[in-house]
């Protein structure tokens, strides 16, 4: 199930893709099949087994915990195939939350930096007037495209998936994003502004494990300085609020139950929680121009600090004992530091159409993650009735670290339109281990 494309998500307004979750486990995914014990299976499977075993020892009888672990009233008939159930019991949405939140700043920062780069494109009369004309305007008209005050509106959409691997449940994801960027050139060399971003991400977890949705709201001031006509430095820092809405589904197989043909249903466990995110970026680039051709090389360093709040699930009521098997998840603090090296090739084409200048672009970039290593997530499993906890078991679940390297490849077109309008359309695909993601975004910039 390995793929060469992966997700980073995030971010432009996205095209939705709904794929049905699958409900099988495979040893090749880092998950155990058949009977789980405290020494077999993924980190989530093992932690869930130990927790249910501890709860069974506290409660005994014919509880769900005992039916899954072969304890209490079922001590003489150990469960046969409980691998799927224990993976579903582990709160995978909490373990996956940062893959939405951390990758979103990367896409947002890249969007703002691309806009800052485009602001420089029309400062060169040769760039915007590749054949000596920009639809009848002069070179000073070309500079007026970026005007004294500009507003950019953009949006996009994307879809992708991540395989179940290294013991963590995979997912399908679709995202939608909208951006508002306001810029003002203080001088010909220095431009500043503010960027606002909204992202909605919907994820269906594999193995019929539930869903994780999020809404994020970002704000970042930025500066772009051009020490020479062909070079630039960009700086930005910002804050984001991310709101999560999770649903954990648990559907124990009848093969996992000691009584042949018996059925136990468990209602969904739901939770709402939030995260605070702080990020910063510093980038630089240089553009080499030869007539209508431009080749830009650039580098950037991005830093992100994400604090995810703790939360308590509700629901998860078992039909056989009436107990709620909701979990409590402690807060998490995650750091990410990435470097980006990239290149962009563009060609300015003068036309006699509505778009006086059309600029096709092709870009590729490599990203390396320096931090965001594996970590431990603290989970408290419990059995409760009428709000009173009858038994509990605290466990630490290891969360695998992210891929250290990925690449982004994309192409797009920029159009210089009448009345100081600039339109653009972009397509991007990301390449990383065990996942895939495609994004399409577009927007318009206008001067006032």
Short mmCIF file of C-alpha atoms in Angstrom, two decimals:
data_model
loop_
_atom_site.label_atom_id
_atom_site.label_comp_id
_atom_site.label_asym_id
_atom_site.label_seq_id
_atom_site.Cartn_x
_atom_site.Cartn_y
_atom_site.Cartn_z
CA UNK A 1 0.00 0.00 0.00
CA UNK A 2 3.03 2.23 -0.16
CA UNK A 3 2.81 5.31 -2.38
CA UNK A 4 5.37 7.83 -3.44
CA UNK A 5 3.06 10.78 -3.02
CA UNK A 6 2.09 12.24 0.32
CA UNK A 7 0.20 14.91 2.11
CA UNK A 8 1.14 18.18 3.44
CA UNK A 9 -1.83 19.63 3.18
CA UNK A 10 -3.05 21.85 3.36
CA UNK A 11 -3.92 24.40 1.90
CA UNK A 12 -5.76 26.58 -0.75
CA UNK A 13 -9.57 25.97 -1.16
CA UNK A 14 -9.79 22.27 -1.92
CA UNK A 15 -11.62 19.82 -4.10
CA UNK A 16 -13.47 17.29 -1.99
CA UNK A 17 -12.88 13.57 -2.24
CA UNK A 18 -14.96 11.10 -0.28
CA UNK A 19 -13.65 7.57 -0.12
CA UNK A 20 -15.22 4.84 1.99
CA UNK A 21 -13.13 3.82 5.01
CA UNK A 22 -11.77 0.32 5.01
CA UNK A 23 -11.96 -2.04 7.97
CA UNK A 24 -9.16 -4.55 7.70
CA UNK A 25 -5.79 -4.65 9.39
CA UNK A 26 -2.55 -5.87 7.90
CA UNK A 27 0.80 -6.68 9.44
CA UNK A 28 2.37 -4.70 6.61
CA UNK A 29 0.71 -1.57 8.03
CA UNK A 30 2.53 -1.96 11.33
CA UNK A 31 -0.62 -3.46 12.87
CA UNK A 32 -1.04 -6.95 14.32
CA UNK A 33 -3.78 -9.27 13.15
CA UNK A 34 -5.66 -11.91 15.10
CA UNK A 35 -5.37 -11.92 18.88
CA UNK A 36 -3.72 -8.91 20.50
CA UNK A 37 -1.72 -9.17 23.72
CA UNK A 38 0.26 -6.66 25.76
CA UNK A 39 3.35 -7.52 23.70
CA UNK A 40 1.92 -7.60 20.18
CA UNK A 41 0.42 -5.08 17.77
CA UNK A 42 0.88 -1.37 17.22
CA UNK A 43 1.43 1.09 20.05
CA UNK A 44 -2.28 1.89 19.95
CA UNK A 45 -3.32 -1.77 19.96
CA UNK A 46 -1.04 -2.63 22.86
CA UNK A 47 -2.07 0.38 24.95
CA UNK A 48 -5.77 -0.32 24.36
CA UNK A 49 -5.34 -3.97 25.30
CA UNK A 50 -3.51 -3.18 28.54
CA UNK A 51 -6.09 -0.52 29.44
CA UNK A 52 -9.06 -2.84 28.81
CA UNK A 53 -7.30 -5.60 30.73
CA UNK A 54 -6.80 -3.28 33.71
CA UNK A 55 -10.41 -2.06 33.57
CA UNK A 56 -11.63 -5.66 33.37
CA UNK A 57 -9.61 -6.57 36.46
CA UNK A 58 -11.21 -3.65 38.32
CA UNK A 59 -14.79 -4.38 37.22
CA UNK A 60 -14.87 -8.08 36.37
CA UNK A 61 -18.14 -9.62 35.19
CA UNK A 62 -19.30 -9.55 31.58
CA UNK A 63 -18.21 -6.03 30.69
CA UNK A 64 -17.04 -5.00 27.25
CA UNK A 65 -13.49 -4.73 28.58
CA UNK A 66 -13.57 -8.34 29.74
CA UNK A 67 -15.17 -9.61 26.54
CA UNK A 68 -12.33 -8.10 24.51
CA UNK A 69 -9.49 -9.31 26.73
CA UNK A 70 -10.87 -12.68 27.82
CA UNK A 71 -11.10 -11.77 31.49
CA UNK A 72 -13.83 -11.74 34.13
CA UNK A 73 -16.76 -13.90 33.12
CA UNK A 74 -14.94 -14.78 29.89
CA UNK A 75 -11.70 -16.08 31.41
CA UNK A 76 -12.26 -19.51 29.92
CA UNK A 77 -12.89 -18.27 26.37
CA UNK A 78 -10.23 -15.85 25.14
CA UNK A 79 -11.16 -13.58 22.22
CA UNK A 80 -10.03 -14.80 18.82
CA UNK A 81 -9.67 -11.74 16.59
CA UNK A 82 -9.64 -8.44 18.44
CA UNK A 83 -6.99 -6.62 16.39
CA UNK A 84 -9.34 -4.16 14.67
CA UNK A 85 -11.20 -3.31 17.87
CA UNK A 86 -8.08 -2.40 19.82
CA UNK A 87 -6.79 -0.16 17.03
CA UNK A 88 -10.19 1.58 16.93
CA UNK A 89 -10.15 2.02 20.72
CA UNK A 90 -6.92 4.01 20.56
CA UNK A 91 -7.74 7.69 19.95
CA UNK A 92 -6.16 7.97 16.52
CA UNK A 93 -7.73 11.35 15.81
CA UNK A 94 -5.78 12.90 18.69
CA UNK A 95 -2.61 11.29 17.39
CA UNK A 96 -3.26 12.63 13.88
CA UNK A 97 -4.41 16.15 14.81
CA UNK A 98 -1.06 17.82 14.23
CA UNK A 99 -0.84 16.54 10.65
CA UNK A 100 -3.61 18.97 9.82
CA UNK A 101 -2.45 21.82 12.03
CA UNK A 102 1.30 21.73 11.44
CA UNK A 103 1.19 21.33 7.68
CA UNK A 104 -1.31 24.14 7.23
CA UNK A 105 1.18 26.87 8.21
CA UNK A 106 3.63 25.48 5.65
CA UNK A 107 1.10 25.94 2.84
CA UNK A 108 -0.05 29.31 4.18
CA UNK A 109 3.51 30.62 4.48
CA UNK A 110 4.26 29.40 0.97
CA UNK A 111 1.18 31.22 -0.36
CA UNK A 112 2.20 34.52 1.26
CA UNK A 113 5.79 34.17 0.01
CA UNK A 114 4.59 33.46 -3.53
CA UNK A 115 2.48 36.61 -3.41
CA UNK A 116 5.46 38.63 -2.18
CA UNK A 117 7.53 37.25 -5.06
CA UNK A 118 4.87 38.15 -7.62
CA UNK A 119 4.85 41.73 -6.35
CA UNK A 120 8.40 42.01 -7.68
CA UNK A 121 7.67 40.59 -11.13
CA UNK A 122 6.28 43.80 -12.60
CA UNK A 123 8.99 46.07 -11.19
CA UNK A 124 11.06 45.12 -14.23
CA UNK A 125 9.74 46.69 -17.41
CA UNK A 126 11.42 43.92 -19.38
CA UNK A 127 9.43 41.32 -17.45
CA UNK A 128 6.03 42.87 -17.93
CA UNK A 129 6.81 44.18 -21.38
CA UNK A 130 8.60 41.19 -22.84
CA UNK A 131 8.14 42.48 -26.39
CA UNK A 132 8.53 46.13 -25.51
CA UNK A 133 4.83 46.58 -24.78
CA UNK A 134 2.31 45.69 -22.10
CA UNK A 135 -0.83 45.99 -24.16
CA UNK A 136 0.02 49.54 -25.21
CA UNK A 137 1.31 50.70 -21.81
CA UNK A 138 4.69 52.02 -20.81
CA UNK A 139 7.13 50.56 -18.35
CA UNK A 140 5.76 52.87 -15.65
CA UNK A 141 2.33 51.40 -16.31
CA UNK A 142 3.80 47.99 -15.57
CA UNK A 143 4.95 49.12 -12.13
CA UNK A 144 1.49 50.52 -11.41
CA UNK A 145 0.20 46.93 -11.47
CA UNK A 146 1.49 46.51 -7.94
CA UNK A 147 0.23 49.98 -7.04
CA UNK A 148 0.34 51.88 -3.76
CA UNK A 149 -2.17 49.59 -2.06
CA UNK A 150 -3.15 46.08 -3.06
CA UNK A 151 -5.66 43.44 -1.96
CA UNK A 152 -5.43 39.79 -2.96
CA UNK A 153 -8.24 37.26 -2.67
CA UNK A 154 -7.47 33.60 -3.24
CA UNK A 155 -8.93 30.22 -2.54
CA UNK A 156 -8.44 26.61 -3.42
CA UNK A 157 -9.16 23.04 -2.66
CA UNK A 158 -7.38 19.74 -2.34
CA UNK A 159 -7.78 16.07 -1.66
CA UNK A 160 -5.47 13.33 -0.57
CA UNK A 161 -4.92 10.30 1.58
CA UNK A 162 -2.40 8.72 3.87
CA UNK A 163 -1.87 4.98 4.16
CA UNK A 164 -2.14 3.14 7.43
CA UNK A 165 1.52 2.66 8.32
CA UNK A 166 3.96 2.48 11.24
CA UNK A 167 1.04 1.45 13.41
CA UNK A 168 -1.00 4.61 12.83
CA UNK A 169 -4.42 4.65 11.21
CA UNK A 170 -4.50 6.25 7.77
CA UNK A 171 -7.11 8.63 6.42
CA UNK A 172 -8.68 10.34 3.40
CA UNK A 173 -8.79 14.12 3.56
CA UNK A 174 -10.33 17.03 1.71
CA UNK A 175 -9.65 20.67 2.51
CA UNK A 176 -10.91 24.11 1.56
CA UNK A 177 -9.09 27.37 2.07
CA UNK A 178 -9.53 31.12 1.59
CA UNK A 179 -6.84 33.81 1.84
CA UNK A 180 -6.93 37.58 2.09
CA UNK A 181 -3.64 39.48 1.69
CA UNK A 182 -3.35 43.27 2.02
CA UNK A 183 -0.04 44.87 0.97
CA UNK A 184 1.38 48.38 0.85
CA UNK A 185 4.71 49.41 -0.75
CA UNK A 186 6.33 51.88 1.66
CA UNK A 187 9.12 52.37 -0.88
CA UNK A 188 10.08 50.68 -4.12
CA UNK A 189 12.27 48.34 -2.06
CA UNK A 190 10.07 47.71 1.00
CA UNK A 191 6.55 46.25 1.01
CA UNK A 192 4.56 45.29 4.08
CA UNK A 193 1.15 43.88 4.76
CA UNK A 194 -1.18 41.51 6.57
CA UNK A 195 -2.36 38.04 5.58
CA UNK A 196 -5.51 36.27 6.77
CA UNK A 197 -6.31 32.61 6.18
CA UNK A 198 -9.18 30.20 6.83
CA UNK A 199 -8.86 26.44 6.34
CA UNK A 200 -11.48 23.74 6.75
CA UNK A 201 -10.18 20.15 6.71
CA UNK A 202 -12.31 16.99 6.85
CA UNK A 203 -10.68 13.65 7.42
CA UNK A 204 -12.19 10.16 7.30
CA UNK A 205 -10.04 7.77 9.31
CA UNK A 206 -9.35 4.35 7.85
CA UNK A 207 -10.36 1.06 9.50
CA UNK A 208 -13.86 2.55 10.03
CA UNK A 209 -12.34 4.45 12.97
CA UNK A 210 -14.26 7.73 12.71
CA UNK A 211 -13.64 11.29 11.57
CA UNK A 212 -11.58 14.34 12.45
CA UNK A 213 -12.61 17.79 11.21
CA UNK A 214 -10.92 21.11 11.87
CA UNK A 215 -11.33 24.83 11.25
CA UNK A 216 -8.28 27.08 11.48
CA UNK A 217 -8.02 30.87 11.46
CA UNK A 218 -4.62 32.47 10.78
CA UNK A 219 -3.26 36.00 10.90
CA UNK A 220 0.26 37.11 9.98
CA UNK A 221 1.95 40.47 9.28
CA UNK A 222 4.77 40.30 6.74
CA UNK A 223 7.57 42.38 5.19
CA UNK A 224 9.30 42.00 1.84
CA UNK A 225 12.52 43.88 1.15
CA UNK A 226 14.36 44.07 -2.20
CA UNK A 227 18.01 45.05 -1.61
CA UNK A 228 18.56 44.84 -5.40
CA UNK A 229 16.07 44.75 -8.27
CA UNK A 230 16.55 40.98 -8.63
CA UNK A 231 16.72 39.87 -5.00
CA UNK A 232 14.38 39.92 -2.02
CA UNK A 233 14.07 38.97 1.64
CA UNK A 234 10.71 38.12 3.25
CA UNK A 235 9.84 37.95 6.94
CA UNK A 236 6.59 36.99 8.61
CA UNK A 237 5.22 35.76 11.92
CA UNK A 238 1.73 34.96 13.05
CA UNK A 239 -0.83 33.21 15.19
CA UNK A 240 -3.55 30.68 14.47
CA UNK A 241 -6.48 29.21 16.32
CA UNK A 242 -7.44 25.66 15.35
CA UNK A 243 -10.74 24.06 16.43
CA UNK A 244 -11.05 20.28 16.21
CA UNK A 245 -14.20 18.13 16.11
CA UNK A 246 -13.53 14.40 16.41
CA UNK A 247 -15.67 11.26 16.23
CA UNK A 248 -14.22 7.88 17.22
CA UNK A 249 -16.10 4.81 16.03
CA UNK A 250 -15.73 1.36 17.54
CA UNK A 251 -17.24 -1.75 15.96
CA UNK A 252 -15.94 -4.96 17.57
CA UNK A 253 -16.03 -7.94 15.25
CA UNK A 254 -18.28 -10.82 16.24
CA UNK A 255 -15.15 -12.93 15.88
CA UNK A 256 -13.68 -11.01 18.78
CA UNK A 257 -16.50 -11.86 21.15
CA UNK A 258 -16.37 -14.95 23.39
CA UNK A 259 -20.01 -15.88 22.76
CA UNK A 260 -20.38 -17.10 19.13
CA UNK A 261 -22.85 -15.04 17.14
CA UNK A 262 -23.23 -12.38 19.83
CA UNK A 263 -23.22 -8.71 18.94
CA UNK A 264 -22.02 -5.74 20.95
CA UNK A 265 -22.53 -2.22 19.64
CA UNK A 266 -20.75 0.88 20.91
CA UNK A 267 -21.96 4.41 20.19
CA UNK A 268 -19.53 6.96 18.74
CA UNK A 269 -17.21 8.84 21.07
CA UNK A 270 -17.16 12.57 20.28
CA UNK A 271 -15.02 15.48 21.42
CA UNK A 272 -14.35 19.14 20.65
CA UNK A 273 -11.03 20.72 21.47
CA UNK A 274 -8.70 23.46 20.30
CA UNK A 275 -5.09 24.38 19.63
CA UNK A 276 -3.01 27.54 19.63
CA UNK A 277 -0.34 27.89 17.00
CA UNK A 278 2.57 30.31 16.63
CA UNK A 279 4.69 30.42 13.49
CA UNK A 280 7.46 32.44 11.86
CA UNK A 281 9.27 32.42 8.53
CA UNK A 282 12.37 33.97 6.97
CA UNK A 283 13.08 33.61 3.25
CA UNK A 284 15.25 34.99 0.48
CA UNK A 285 15.54 34.64 -3.27
CA UNK A 286 17.21 35.87 -6.42
CA UNK A 287 15.78 36.14 -9.93
CA UNK A 288 17.91 35.92 -13.05
CA UNK A 289 16.16 37.50 -16.05
CA UNK A 290 17.03 37.13 -19.70
CA UNK A 291 14.49 38.92 -21.90
CA UNK A 292 11.13 37.21 -21.32
CA UNK A 293 12.64 34.33 -19.30
CA UNK A 294 13.07 34.41 -15.54
CA UNK A 295 14.69 31.82 -13.28
CA UNK A 296 14.22 32.31 -9.56
CA UNK A 297 16.05 30.41 -6.84
CA UNK A 298 14.85 30.72 -3.26
CA UNK A 299 15.28 29.38 0.24
CA UNK A 300 13.16 29.65 3.37
CA UNK A 301 13.16 28.59 7.01
CA UNK A 302 9.83 28.02 8.79
CA UNK A 303 9.15 27.48 12.49
CA UNK A 304 5.91 26.36 14.10
CA UNK A 305 4.91 25.75 17.72
CA UNK A 306 1.56 24.05 18.27
CA UNK A 307 -0.15 23.58 21.64
CA UNK A 308 -3.11 21.19 21.47
CA UNK A 309 -5.44 21.32 24.46
CA UNK A 310 -6.51 18.31 26.49
CA UNK A 311 -10.03 16.96 26.04
CA UNK A 312 -12.54 14.45 27.36
CA UNK A 313 -14.63 12.37 24.98
CA UNK A 314 -18.33 11.74 25.53
CA UNK A 315 -20.47 8.83 24.36
CA UNK A 316 -18.89 5.43 23.54
CA UNK A 317 -21.63 3.56 25.39
CA UNK A 318 -21.50 -0.24 25.07
CA UNK A 319 -24.77 -2.11 24.54
CA UNK A 320 -23.90 -5.09 26.74
CA UNK A 321 -23.00 -3.29 30.00
CA UNK A 322 -24.24 0.29 29.48
CA UNK A 323 -20.85 1.73 30.43
CA UNK A 324 -19.25 4.65 28.62
CA UNK A 325 -15.76 3.84 27.35
CA UNK A 326 -14.84 7.43 26.50
CA UNK A 327 -11.20 8.45 26.86
CA UNK A 328 -9.40 11.51 28.17
CA UNK A 329 -6.43 12.80 26.15
CA UNK A 330 -3.80 15.07 27.69
CA UNK A 331 -2.57 18.20 25.94
CA UNK A 332 0.29 18.05 23.46
CA UNK A 333 3.06 20.48 22.53
CA UNK A 334 4.63 20.03 19.10
CA UNK A 335 7.52 21.89 17.48
CA UNK A 336 8.30 21.92 13.78
CA UNK A 337 11.26 23.55 11.99
CA UNK A 338 11.61 23.14 8.23
CA UNK A 339 13.90 24.39 5.50
CA UNK A 340 12.74 24.86 1.90
CA UNK A 341 14.92 25.11 -1.20
CA UNK A 342 13.22 25.76 -4.51
CA UNK A 343 13.40 27.08 -8.04
CA UNK A 344 10.82 28.65 -10.36
CA UNK A 345 10.99 29.12 -14.11
CA UNK A 346 8.65 31.59 -15.84
CA UNK A 347 8.19 33.16 -19.26
CA UNK A 348 6.36 36.43 -19.99
CA UNK A 349 4.18 36.45 -23.10
CA UNK A 350 2.70 39.70 -24.42
CA UNK A 351 -0.70 39.31 -26.08
CA UNK A 352 -3.36 41.45 -27.78
CA UNK A 353 -6.09 39.85 -25.68
CA UNK A 354 -7.73 40.89 -22.43
CA UNK A 355 -4.66 39.55 -20.59
CA UNK A 356 -1.92 41.91 -21.82
CA UNK A 357 0.80 39.71 -20.34
CA UNK A 358 0.53 36.00 -19.55
CA UNK A 359 3.25 34.42 -17.38
CA UNK A 360 3.32 30.59 -17.18
CA UNK A 361 5.27 29.27 -14.19
CA UNK A 362 6.83 25.96 -13.20
CA UNK A 363 8.28 25.42 -9.74
CA UNK A 364 9.80 22.63 -7.67
CA UNK A 365 10.94 22.63 -4.06
CA UNK A 366 12.41 20.32 -1.46
CA UNK A 367 11.46 20.56 2.22
CA UNK A 368 13.33 19.06 5.16
CA UNK A 369 11.94 18.67 8.69
CA UNK A 370 14.48 19.17 11.51
CA UNK A 371 12.26 18.73 14.58
CA UNK A 372 8.77 17.27 15.21
CA UNK A 373 10.23 13.94 16.35
CA UNK A 374 8.27 10.99 17.72
CA UNK A 375 6.52 11.63 21.03
CA UNK A 376 4.28 10.09 23.68
CA UNK A 377 0.57 10.88 23.90
CA UNK A 378 -0.98 10.39 27.34
CA UNK A 379 -4.40 8.70 27.26
CA UNK A 380 -6.69 7.75 30.14
CA UNK A 381 -9.10 4.95 29.22
CA UNK A 382 -12.11 4.61 31.49
CA UNK A 383 -15.44 2.91 32.08
CA UNK A 384 -18.11 5.24 33.46
CA UNK A 385 -21.81 5.16 34.29
CA UNK A 386 -24.04 8.21 34.74
CA UNK A 387 -20.95 10.42 34.68
CA UNK A 388 -19.17 8.51 37.48
CA UNK A 389 -15.90 6.78 36.56
CA UNK A 390 -15.97 3.18 37.75
CA UNK A 391 -12.55 2.12 36.49
CA UNK A 392 -9.69 3.72 34.57
CA UNK A 393 -6.25 3.04 33.17
CA UNK A 394 -3.72 5.65 32.04
CA UNK A 395 -1.47 4.72 29.11
CA UNK A 396 1.24 6.36 26.99
CA UNK A 397 0.96 5.78 23.26
CA UNK A 398 4.00 6.39 21.07
CA UNK A 399 3.29 8.55 18.02
CA UNK A 400 5.65 8.02 15.10
CA UNK A 401 7.56 11.03 13.86
CA UNK A 402 6.82 12.57 10.47
CA UNK A 403 8.68 12.05 7.23
CA UNK A 404 11.85 14.11 7.20
CA UNK A 405 11.85 15.01 3.51
CA UNK A 406 9.22 15.78 0.93
CA UNK A 407 8.96 17.61 -2.36
CA UNK A 408 6.44 19.89 -4.01
CA UNK A 409 5.98 20.25 -7.76
CA UNK A 410 3.58 22.70 -9.36
CA UNK A 411 2.73 24.87 -12.28
CA UNK A 412 0.51 27.86 -12.83
CA UNK A 413 -0.20 30.95 -14.84
CA UNK A 414 -0.30 34.65 -13.94
CA UNK A 415 -2.27 37.15 -16.06
CA UNK A 416 -1.87 40.92 -16.14
CA UNK A 417 -5.41 42.23 -16.72
CA UNK A 418 -6.85 45.72 -17.30
CA UNK A 419 -7.62 48.09 -14.42
CA UNK A 420 -4.61 46.97 -12.36
CA UNK A 421 -5.95 43.45 -11.95
CA UNK A 422 -3.70 40.40 -11.69
CA UNK A 423 -5.20 36.92 -11.91
CA UNK A 424 -3.48 33.61 -11.22
CA UNK A 425 -4.22 29.88 -11.16
CA UNK A 426 -1.97 27.17 -9.64
CA UNK A 427 -1.81 23.40 -9.37
CA UNK A 428 0.45 21.59 -6.89
CA UNK A 429 1.19 18.01 -6.00
CA UNK A 430 3.29 16.82 -3.08
CA UNK A 431 5.57 13.82 -2.97
CA UNK A 432 6.25 12.05 0.29
CA UNK A 433 6.18 8.50 1.65
CA UNK A 434 2.90 6.59 2.04
CA UNK A 435 0.47 9.33 1.00
CA UNK A 436 -0.81 11.57 -1.80
CA UNK A 437 -2.18 15.08 -2.12
CA UNK A 438 -3.31 17.35 -4.95
CA UNK A 439 -4.26 21.03 -4.64
CA UNK A 440 -5.72 23.64 -6.96
CA UNK A 441 -5.81 27.33 -6.06
CA UNK A 442 -6.55 30.60 -7.78
CA UNK A 443 -7.08 34.24 -7.03
CA UNK A 444 -7.04 37.85 -8.10
CA UNK A 445 -5.21 40.94 -6.94
CA UNK A 446 -6.52 44.49 -7.28
CA UNK A 447 -5.11 47.93 -6.48
CA UNK A 448 -6.85 50.81 -4.78
#
